[in-house]
CSV table of C-alpha atoms in Angstrom, one decimal:
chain,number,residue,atom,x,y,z
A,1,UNK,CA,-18.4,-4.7,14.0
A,2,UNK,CA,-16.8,-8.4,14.4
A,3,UNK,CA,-14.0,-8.4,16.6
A,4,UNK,CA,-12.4,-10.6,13.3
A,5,UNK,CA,-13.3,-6.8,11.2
A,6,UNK,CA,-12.0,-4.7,13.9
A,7,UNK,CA,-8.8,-6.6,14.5
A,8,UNK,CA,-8.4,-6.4,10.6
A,9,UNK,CA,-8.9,-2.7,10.9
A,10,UNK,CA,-6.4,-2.1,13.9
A,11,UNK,CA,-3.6,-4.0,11.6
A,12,UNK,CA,-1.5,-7.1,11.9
A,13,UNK,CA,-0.9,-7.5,16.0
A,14,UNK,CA,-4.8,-7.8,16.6
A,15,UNK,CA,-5.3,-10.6,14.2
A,16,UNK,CA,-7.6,-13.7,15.7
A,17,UNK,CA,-4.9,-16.8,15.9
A,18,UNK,CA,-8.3,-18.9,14.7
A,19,UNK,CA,-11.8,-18.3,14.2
A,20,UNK,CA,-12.5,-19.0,18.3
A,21,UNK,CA,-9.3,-18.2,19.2
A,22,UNK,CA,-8.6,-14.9,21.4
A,23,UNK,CA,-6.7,-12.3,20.0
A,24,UNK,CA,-3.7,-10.0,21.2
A,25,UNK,CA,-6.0,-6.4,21.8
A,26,UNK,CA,-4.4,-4.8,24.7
A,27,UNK,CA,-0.6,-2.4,24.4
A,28,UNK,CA,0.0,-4.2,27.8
A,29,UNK,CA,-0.6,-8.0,25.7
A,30,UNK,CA,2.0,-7.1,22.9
A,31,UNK,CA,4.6,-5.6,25.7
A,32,UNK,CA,4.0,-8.9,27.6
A,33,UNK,CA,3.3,-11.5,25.2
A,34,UNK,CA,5.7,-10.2,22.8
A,35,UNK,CA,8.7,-7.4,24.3
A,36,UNK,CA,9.4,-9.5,27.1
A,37,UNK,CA,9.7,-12.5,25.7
A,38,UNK,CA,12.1,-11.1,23.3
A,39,UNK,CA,13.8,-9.3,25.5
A,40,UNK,CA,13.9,-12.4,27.9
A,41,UNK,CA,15.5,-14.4,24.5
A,42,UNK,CA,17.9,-11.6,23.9
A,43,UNK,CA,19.4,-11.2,27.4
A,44,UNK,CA,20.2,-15.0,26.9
A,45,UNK,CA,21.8,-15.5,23.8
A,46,UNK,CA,24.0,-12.3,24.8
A,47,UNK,CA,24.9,-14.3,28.2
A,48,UNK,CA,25.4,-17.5,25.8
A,49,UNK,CA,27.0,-15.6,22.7
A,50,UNK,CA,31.2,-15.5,21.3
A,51,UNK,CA,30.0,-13.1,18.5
A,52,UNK,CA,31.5,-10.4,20.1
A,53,UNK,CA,33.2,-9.5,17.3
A,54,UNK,CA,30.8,-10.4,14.8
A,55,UNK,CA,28.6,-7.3,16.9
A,56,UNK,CA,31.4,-5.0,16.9
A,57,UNK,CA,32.0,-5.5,13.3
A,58,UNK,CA,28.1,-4.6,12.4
A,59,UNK,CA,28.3,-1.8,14.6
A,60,UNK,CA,31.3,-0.1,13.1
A,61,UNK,CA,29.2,2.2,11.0
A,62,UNK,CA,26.9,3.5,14.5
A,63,UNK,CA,30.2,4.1,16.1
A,64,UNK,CA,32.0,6.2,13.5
A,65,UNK,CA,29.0,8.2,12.9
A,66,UNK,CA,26.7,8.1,15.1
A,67,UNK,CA,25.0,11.4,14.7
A,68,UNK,CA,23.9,10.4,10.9
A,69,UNK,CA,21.6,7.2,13.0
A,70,UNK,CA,20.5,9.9,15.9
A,71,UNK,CA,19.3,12.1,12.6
A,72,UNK,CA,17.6,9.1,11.1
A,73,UNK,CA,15.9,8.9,14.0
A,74,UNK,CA,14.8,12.0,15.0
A,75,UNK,CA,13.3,12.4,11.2
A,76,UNK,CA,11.3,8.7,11.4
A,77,UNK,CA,9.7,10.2,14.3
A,78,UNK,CA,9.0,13.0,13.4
A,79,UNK,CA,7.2,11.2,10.1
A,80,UNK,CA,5.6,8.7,12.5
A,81,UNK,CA,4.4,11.8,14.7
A,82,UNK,CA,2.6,13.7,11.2
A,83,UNK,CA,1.1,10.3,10.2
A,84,UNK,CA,-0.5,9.7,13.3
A,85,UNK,CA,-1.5,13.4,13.3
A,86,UNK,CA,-3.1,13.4,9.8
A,87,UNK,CA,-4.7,9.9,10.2
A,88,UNK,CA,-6.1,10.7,13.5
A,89,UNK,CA,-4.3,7.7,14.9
A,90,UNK,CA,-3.8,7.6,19.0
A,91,UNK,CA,-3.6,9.5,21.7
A,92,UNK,CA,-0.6,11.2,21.7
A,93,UNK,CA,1.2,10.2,25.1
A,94,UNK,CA,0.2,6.2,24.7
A,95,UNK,CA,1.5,6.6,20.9
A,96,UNK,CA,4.6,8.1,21.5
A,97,UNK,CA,5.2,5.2,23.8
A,98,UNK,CA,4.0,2.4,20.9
A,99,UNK,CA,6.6,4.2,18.6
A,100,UNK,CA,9.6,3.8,21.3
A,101,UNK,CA,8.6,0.3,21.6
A,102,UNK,CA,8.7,-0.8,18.1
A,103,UNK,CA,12.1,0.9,18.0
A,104,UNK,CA,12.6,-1.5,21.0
A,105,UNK,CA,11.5,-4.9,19.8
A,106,UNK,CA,13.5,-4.0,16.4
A,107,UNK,CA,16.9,-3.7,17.8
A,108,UNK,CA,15.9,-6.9,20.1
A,109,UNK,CA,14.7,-8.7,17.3
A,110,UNK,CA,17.6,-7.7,14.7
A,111,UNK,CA,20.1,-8.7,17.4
A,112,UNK,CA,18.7,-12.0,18.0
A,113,UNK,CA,17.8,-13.0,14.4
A,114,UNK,CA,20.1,-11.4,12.3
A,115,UNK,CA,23.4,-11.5,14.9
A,116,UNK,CA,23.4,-13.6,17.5
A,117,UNK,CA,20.9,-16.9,16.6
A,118,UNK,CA,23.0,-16.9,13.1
A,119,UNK,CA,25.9,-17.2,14.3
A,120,UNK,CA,25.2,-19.6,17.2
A,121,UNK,CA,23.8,-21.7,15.1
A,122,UNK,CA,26.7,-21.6,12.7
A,123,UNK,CA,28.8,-24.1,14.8
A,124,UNK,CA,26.5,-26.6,13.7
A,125,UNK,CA,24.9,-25.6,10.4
A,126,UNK,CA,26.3,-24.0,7.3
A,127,UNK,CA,26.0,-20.2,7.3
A,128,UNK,CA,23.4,-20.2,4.9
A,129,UNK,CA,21.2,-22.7,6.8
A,130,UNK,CA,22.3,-21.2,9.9
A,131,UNK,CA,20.1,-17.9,8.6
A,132,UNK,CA,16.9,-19.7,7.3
A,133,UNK,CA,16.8,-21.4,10.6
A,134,UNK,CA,17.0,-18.4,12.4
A,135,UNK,CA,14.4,-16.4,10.6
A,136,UNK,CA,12.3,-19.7,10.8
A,137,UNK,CA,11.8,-19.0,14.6
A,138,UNK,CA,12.0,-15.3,14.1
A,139,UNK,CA,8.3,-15.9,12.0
A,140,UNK,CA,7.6,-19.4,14.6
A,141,UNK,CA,8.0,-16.6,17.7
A,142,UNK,CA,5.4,-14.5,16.1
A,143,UNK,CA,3.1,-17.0,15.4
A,144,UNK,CA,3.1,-18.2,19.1
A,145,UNK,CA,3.4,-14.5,20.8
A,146,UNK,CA,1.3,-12.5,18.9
A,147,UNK,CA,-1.5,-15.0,17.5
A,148,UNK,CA,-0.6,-14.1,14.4
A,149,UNK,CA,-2.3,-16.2,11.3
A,150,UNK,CA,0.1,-18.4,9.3
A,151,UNK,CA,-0.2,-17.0,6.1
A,152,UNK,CA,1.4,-13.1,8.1
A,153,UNK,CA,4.3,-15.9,9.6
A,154,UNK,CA,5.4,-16.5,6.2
A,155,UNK,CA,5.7,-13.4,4.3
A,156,UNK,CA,7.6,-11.8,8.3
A,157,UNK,CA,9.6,-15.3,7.3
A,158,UNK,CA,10.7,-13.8,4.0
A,159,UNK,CA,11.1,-10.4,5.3
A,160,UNK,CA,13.9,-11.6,7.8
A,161,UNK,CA,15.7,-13.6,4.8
A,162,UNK,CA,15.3,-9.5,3.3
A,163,UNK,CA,16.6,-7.9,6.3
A,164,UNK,CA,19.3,-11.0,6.4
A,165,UNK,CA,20.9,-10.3,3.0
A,166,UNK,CA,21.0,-6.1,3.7
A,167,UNK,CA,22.9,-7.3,6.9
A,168,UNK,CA,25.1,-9.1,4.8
A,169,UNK,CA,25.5,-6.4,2.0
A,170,UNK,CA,26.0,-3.7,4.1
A,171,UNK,CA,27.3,-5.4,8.0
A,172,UNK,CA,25.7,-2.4,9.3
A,173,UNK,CA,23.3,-3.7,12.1
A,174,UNK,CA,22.0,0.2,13.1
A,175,UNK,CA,20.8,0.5,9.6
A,176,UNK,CA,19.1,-3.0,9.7
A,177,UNK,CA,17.2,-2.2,12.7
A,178,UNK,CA,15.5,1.8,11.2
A,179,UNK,CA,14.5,-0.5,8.4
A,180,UNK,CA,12.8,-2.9,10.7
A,181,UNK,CA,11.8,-0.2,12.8
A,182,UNK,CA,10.2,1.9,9.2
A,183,UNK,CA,8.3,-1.4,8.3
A,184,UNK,CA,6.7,-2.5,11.2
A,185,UNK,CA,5.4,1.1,11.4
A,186,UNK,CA,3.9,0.8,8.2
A,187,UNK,CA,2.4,-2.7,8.7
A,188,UNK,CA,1.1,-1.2,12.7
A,189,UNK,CA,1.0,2.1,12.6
A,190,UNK,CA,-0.8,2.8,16.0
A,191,UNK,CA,-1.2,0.6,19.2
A,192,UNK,CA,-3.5,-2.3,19.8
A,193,UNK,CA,-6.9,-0.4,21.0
A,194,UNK,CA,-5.7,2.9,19.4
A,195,UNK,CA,-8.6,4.3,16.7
């Protein structure tokens, strides 16, 4: 098997970047190449941020009932735990640890994209360019950490503007985030290396 068909079969985060290019195979590369990065970003703009109370308003629903998110998340593990049991996907200590960290980068990433880069860029843009720009470098940041191929860039593009307008509808961030959390699940269902 082509390292191209393998990555193909292990899902989106072991794509090739090109045809010679090296590709992102390892846990370890994502959590490096990717979480840290983010996290890196996200420890910045909270240092740099005055949406404050922009984040307290999206949090309001967490706060006032907080036991309906914990429930939320105890069921999405507990489906991510059967689907990797029926599929046969991972070992169990290394995929319980890939679930935890897509919960991770999702609450990084929503914060960033959909809180703080908005509204920083706000002061200088209108609101509504303020967001494209924002989810532009949400799908740029992918491209660059995780090899990812242009054409995946877009369509993670158009699911920020998604996850952008439930923000909107809804101003609660917790529920953004088990969304993003639910979908990159789906799209990477086990960890880089994992069968």
């Amino acid at each position: 098997m082509t390292k191209d068909a393998t990555s193909q079969r292990h899902g989106r985060l072991q794509r090739l970047h090109s045809k010679q290019g090296a590709y992102v195979s390892t846990f370890v590369q994502v959590a490096y190449r990717h979480g840290l990065v983010m996290g890196i970003v996200a420890i910045m703009l909270v240092l740099l941020s005055t949406a404050e109370d922009t984040l307290l308003g999206y949090t309001t629903a967490l706060s006032s009932s907080p036991e309906r998110y914990l429930l939320a998340c105890v069921v999405m593990v507990v489906l991510f735990v059967c689907f990797g049991h029926v599929r046969r996907i991972g070992s169990f200590p290394v995929q319980g640890f890939w679930i935890t960290y897509l919960l991770y980068i999702s609450i990084v990433e929503e914060l960033i994209f959909r809180v703080l880069l908005p509204n920083m860029l706000s002061f200088s843009l209108h609101t509504v360019a303020a967001i494209v720009a924002s989810n532009a470098i949400f799908a740029g940041f992918h491209y660059f950490t995780l090899r990812w191929r242009l054409a995946n860039c877009i369509a993670v593009f158009f699911g920020g503007l998604g996850l952008s307008r439930l923000l909107n509808n809804t101003e609660d961030l917790a529920l953004i985030v088990l969304v993003h959390w639910l979908v990159t699940f789906i799209n990477t269902p086990t960890y880089p290396g994992g069968r």
